[in-house]
XYZ file of C-alpha atoms in Angstrom:
237
model
C 0.000 0.000 0.000
C 2.822 2.338 0.951
C 4.639 1.522 -2.282
C 1.483 2.216 -4.303
C 1.033 5.566 -2.558
C 4.620 6.607 -3.316
C 4.224 5.710 -6.996
C 0.943 7.637 -7.156
C 2.588 10.716 -5.605
C 5.446 10.518 -8.085
C 3.024 10.314 -10.995
C 1.042 13.316 -9.768
C 4.244 15.311 -9.221
C 5.499 14.385 -12.690
C 2.245 15.525 -14.296
C 2.310 18.791 -12.324
C 5.949 19.475 -13.248
C 5.278 18.870 -16.926
C 2.324 21.252 -16.843
C 4.397 23.943 -15.121
C 7.194 23.957 -17.716
C 7.024 26.919 -20.104
C 8.730 26.101 -23.380
C 10.891 29.027 -24.535
C 12.654 29.313 -27.864
C 15.580 31.179 -29.392
C 14.485 33.854 -31.879
C 17.921 35.310 -32.738
C 21.638 34.726 -32.204
C 24.018 37.715 -32.058
C 27.633 36.601 -31.746
C 27.656 34.465 -28.623
C 24.451 36.004 -27.285
C 20.980 34.592 -27.821
C 17.635 36.381 -27.723
C 14.753 34.228 -26.532
C 11.056 34.654 -27.212
C 10.374 35.426 -23.543
C 13.014 38.207 -23.563
C 11.534 39.696 -26.722
C 7.957 39.589 -25.408
C 8.894 41.023 -21.998
C 10.864 43.859 -23.617
C 7.975 44.676 -25.943
C 5.491 44.710 -23.063
C 7.668 47.218 -21.212
C 8.402 49.349 -24.295
C 4.739 49.578 -25.313
C 3.305 49.634 -21.771
C 1.809 53.133 -22.098
C 0.281 52.359 -25.481
C -1.240 48.962 -24.663
C -2.581 49.944 -21.251
C -6.340 49.420 -21.167
C -6.401 47.138 -24.208
C -8.066 43.750 -24.050
C -5.732 40.710 -24.019
C -6.614 40.034 -27.672
C -5.881 43.643 -28.722
C -2.654 43.655 -26.720
C -1.535 40.410 -28.362
C -2.384 41.777 -31.826
C -0.299 44.935 -31.263
C 2.722 43.002 -29.980
C 2.553 40.424 -32.780
C 2.263 43.196 -35.349
C 5.535 44.826 -34.299
C 7.525 41.832 -33.060
C 9.750 41.635 -36.171
C 10.566 45.356 -36.038
C 11.268 45.190 -32.330
C 13.418 42.082 -32.745
C 15.569 44.037 -35.223
C 15.882 46.767 -32.601
C 17.019 44.232 -29.988
C 19.544 42.735 -32.420
C 20.944 46.207 -33.171
C 21.308 46.843 -29.439
C 23.169 43.544 -28.896
C 25.530 44.376 -31.783
C 26.215 47.815 -30.273
C 26.831 46.281 -26.838
C 29.280 43.771 -28.305
C 31.149 46.598 -30.056
C 31.198 48.635 -26.840
C 32.821 45.743 -24.984
C 35.424 45.347 -27.735
C 36.251 49.059 -27.365
C 36.492 48.661 -23.564
C 33.854 51.349 -22.982
C 32.708 51.654 -19.390
C 29.543 52.959 -17.740
C 29.723 53.928 -14.083
C 27.069 53.420 -11.428
C 26.795 57.201 -11.024
C 26.025 57.609 -14.746
C 23.189 55.099 -14.463
C 21.848 56.768 -11.312
C 21.966 60.228 -12.928
C 20.008 58.981 -15.938
C 17.383 57.380 -13.710
C 17.144 60.564 -11.615
C 16.499 62.581 -14.797
C 13.754 60.165 -15.856
C 12.155 60.330 -12.389
C 12.257 64.122 -12.513
C 10.632 64.113 -15.951
C 7.648 62.154 -14.604
C 7.574 63.896 -11.214
C 7.925 60.695 -9.181
C 9.825 60.031 -5.984
C 11.966 56.893 -5.697
C 9.247 54.678 -4.198
C 6.643 55.795 -6.756
C 9.122 55.251 -9.581
C 10.019 51.714 -8.472
C 6.321 50.888 -8.089
C 5.619 52.153 -11.631
C 8.447 50.015 -13.036
C 7.258 46.892 -11.231
C 3.717 47.523 -12.490
C 5.129 47.218 -16.012
C 6.652 43.811 -15.309
C 10.275 44.662 -14.458
C 12.254 44.635 -11.245
C 14.241 47.748 -10.377
C 17.516 45.863 -10.992
C 16.312 44.785 -14.449
C 15.393 48.385 -15.222
C 18.839 49.606 -14.098
C 20.439 47.000 -16.354
C 18.435 48.339 -19.310
C 19.526 51.901 -18.594
C 23.122 50.679 -18.310
C 22.868 48.962 -21.710
C 21.304 52.026 -23.340
C 24.101 54.293 -22.073
C 26.764 51.773 -23.124
C 25.296 51.401 -26.629
C 24.936 55.184 -26.978
C 28.597 55.681 -26.057
C 29.656 53.079 -28.629
C 27.622 54.723 -31.399
C 28.814 58.230 -30.500
C 32.449 57.118 -30.417
C 32.141 55.313 -33.751
C 30.483 58.325 -35.397
C 32.899 60.843 -33.860
C 35.889 58.885 -35.146
C 34.607 59.126 -38.734
C 33.360 62.731 -38.809
C 35.698 65.697 -39.111
C 34.045 69.126 -39.088
C 36.333 71.933 -40.221
C 35.984 75.657 -39.492
C 35.121 76.133 -43.172
C 32.221 73.658 -42.814
C 30.856 75.580 -39.812
C 31.158 78.952 -41.589
C 29.411 77.577 -44.688
C 26.536 76.168 -42.600
C 26.042 79.423 -40.681
C 26.080 81.422 -43.909
C 23.570 79.097 -45.573
C 21.196 79.118 -42.577
C 21.572 82.769 -41.629
C 18.212 84.240 -40.652
C 16.375 80.939 -40.952
C 13.670 80.323 -38.391
C 14.016 77.478 -35.919
C 10.236 77.376 -35.585
C 8.751 74.044 -36.489
C 6.341 71.294 -35.582
C 6.449 67.731 -34.273
C 4.228 65.787 -36.677
C 2.458 62.439 -36.382
C 0.315 60.616 -38.928
C -2.013 57.659 -39.247
C -1.307 56.095 -42.626
C -3.770 53.733 -44.327
C -2.838 51.706 -47.415
C -5.274 51.245 -50.303
C -4.509 47.723 -51.502
C -7.068 47.541 -54.323
C -9.725 49.705 -56.026
C -12.338 47.881 -53.929
C -10.576 48.745 -50.665
C -12.356 52.075 -50.124
C -15.054 50.577 -47.902
C -12.510 49.026 -45.527
C -10.518 52.259 -45.315
C -13.603 54.424 -44.673
C -14.742 52.054 -41.926
C -11.297 52.172 -40.358
C -11.270 55.991 -40.522
C -14.588 56.080 -38.638
C -13.188 53.813 -35.917
C -10.021 55.935 -35.665
C -12.033 59.161 -35.379
C -14.201 57.644 -32.644
C -11.119 56.833 -30.570
C -9.634 60.311 -31.097
C -12.913 62.045 -30.205
C -12.949 60.081 -26.946
C -9.624 61.691 -26.104
C -7.313 58.728 -26.671
C -3.689 59.801 -27.325
C -2.901 60.096 -31.030
C 0.232 57.953 -30.744
C -1.736 55.135 -29.083
C -4.337 55.145 -31.873
C -1.591 55.317 -34.521
C 0.199 52.351 -32.971
C -3.003 50.322 -33.151
C -4.333 51.312 -36.579
C -1.653 52.976 -38.751
C -0.300 50.896 -41.630
C 2.666 53.173 -42.307
C 6.375 52.478 -41.644
C 6.385 54.742 -38.564
C 3.398 53.046 -36.888
C 5.578 51.449 -34.187
C 6.663 54.976 -33.161
C 3.086 56.146 -32.767
C 3.063 57.683 -36.262
C 5.936 60.017 -35.346
C 7.391 61.864 -38.365
C 9.848 63.852 -36.269
C 10.454 67.596 -36.061
C 9.777 69.501 -39.296
C 10.942 73.091 -39.735
C 8.194 75.546 -40.657
C 9.856 76.544 -43.931
C 10.006 72.876 -45.029
C 6.235 72.436 -44.796
C 4.118 72.701 -47.928
C 2.170 76.000 -48.068
């Protein structure tokens, strides 16, 4: 009887263990580093946290799946930059990381406890967040050093630029767009229906970048439709 009970317990435990295992997979290899699906998904959830907040699980999944290839490319680029930074023996100090975090906290008007709570609400520990800031600073240093080593700006270049831009206005606008693609002559109905849905969301006061992320079909959709800063004189009259 005792032997039967032990075997039964082992079988139950084995079934439970098998059910608890989450199968991960490698989605990219960069040098000796690997990027797993769970890393990609967790990074996307954090990156898009503001934009997917309030969405249903199905809508959230659709947004993340839509941009997973673009975001994977971004992660690969970051790993390449980090590898180059290590080859160049670039260092990032603890104080640099802390200063960057302090600037971010100041931007959002949060004290340390509120900031940590906000990070954890988005699925990261504070140590994981610090590691991300560290990597961003390290990659930025590598890019800046690589660019600086290839660019030489002479006094003549500066004088020519100032002469060319003398009196030009720095006034401009930060533009965003929601871009819809007409795939066939019969596609008008789908586009008009989508425009109505988009307008309903905007009239309700939803942020433009959130709506653009969800509905835009343009190349800048993952950036909330951001076209960047355009000088006033470059805009069509």
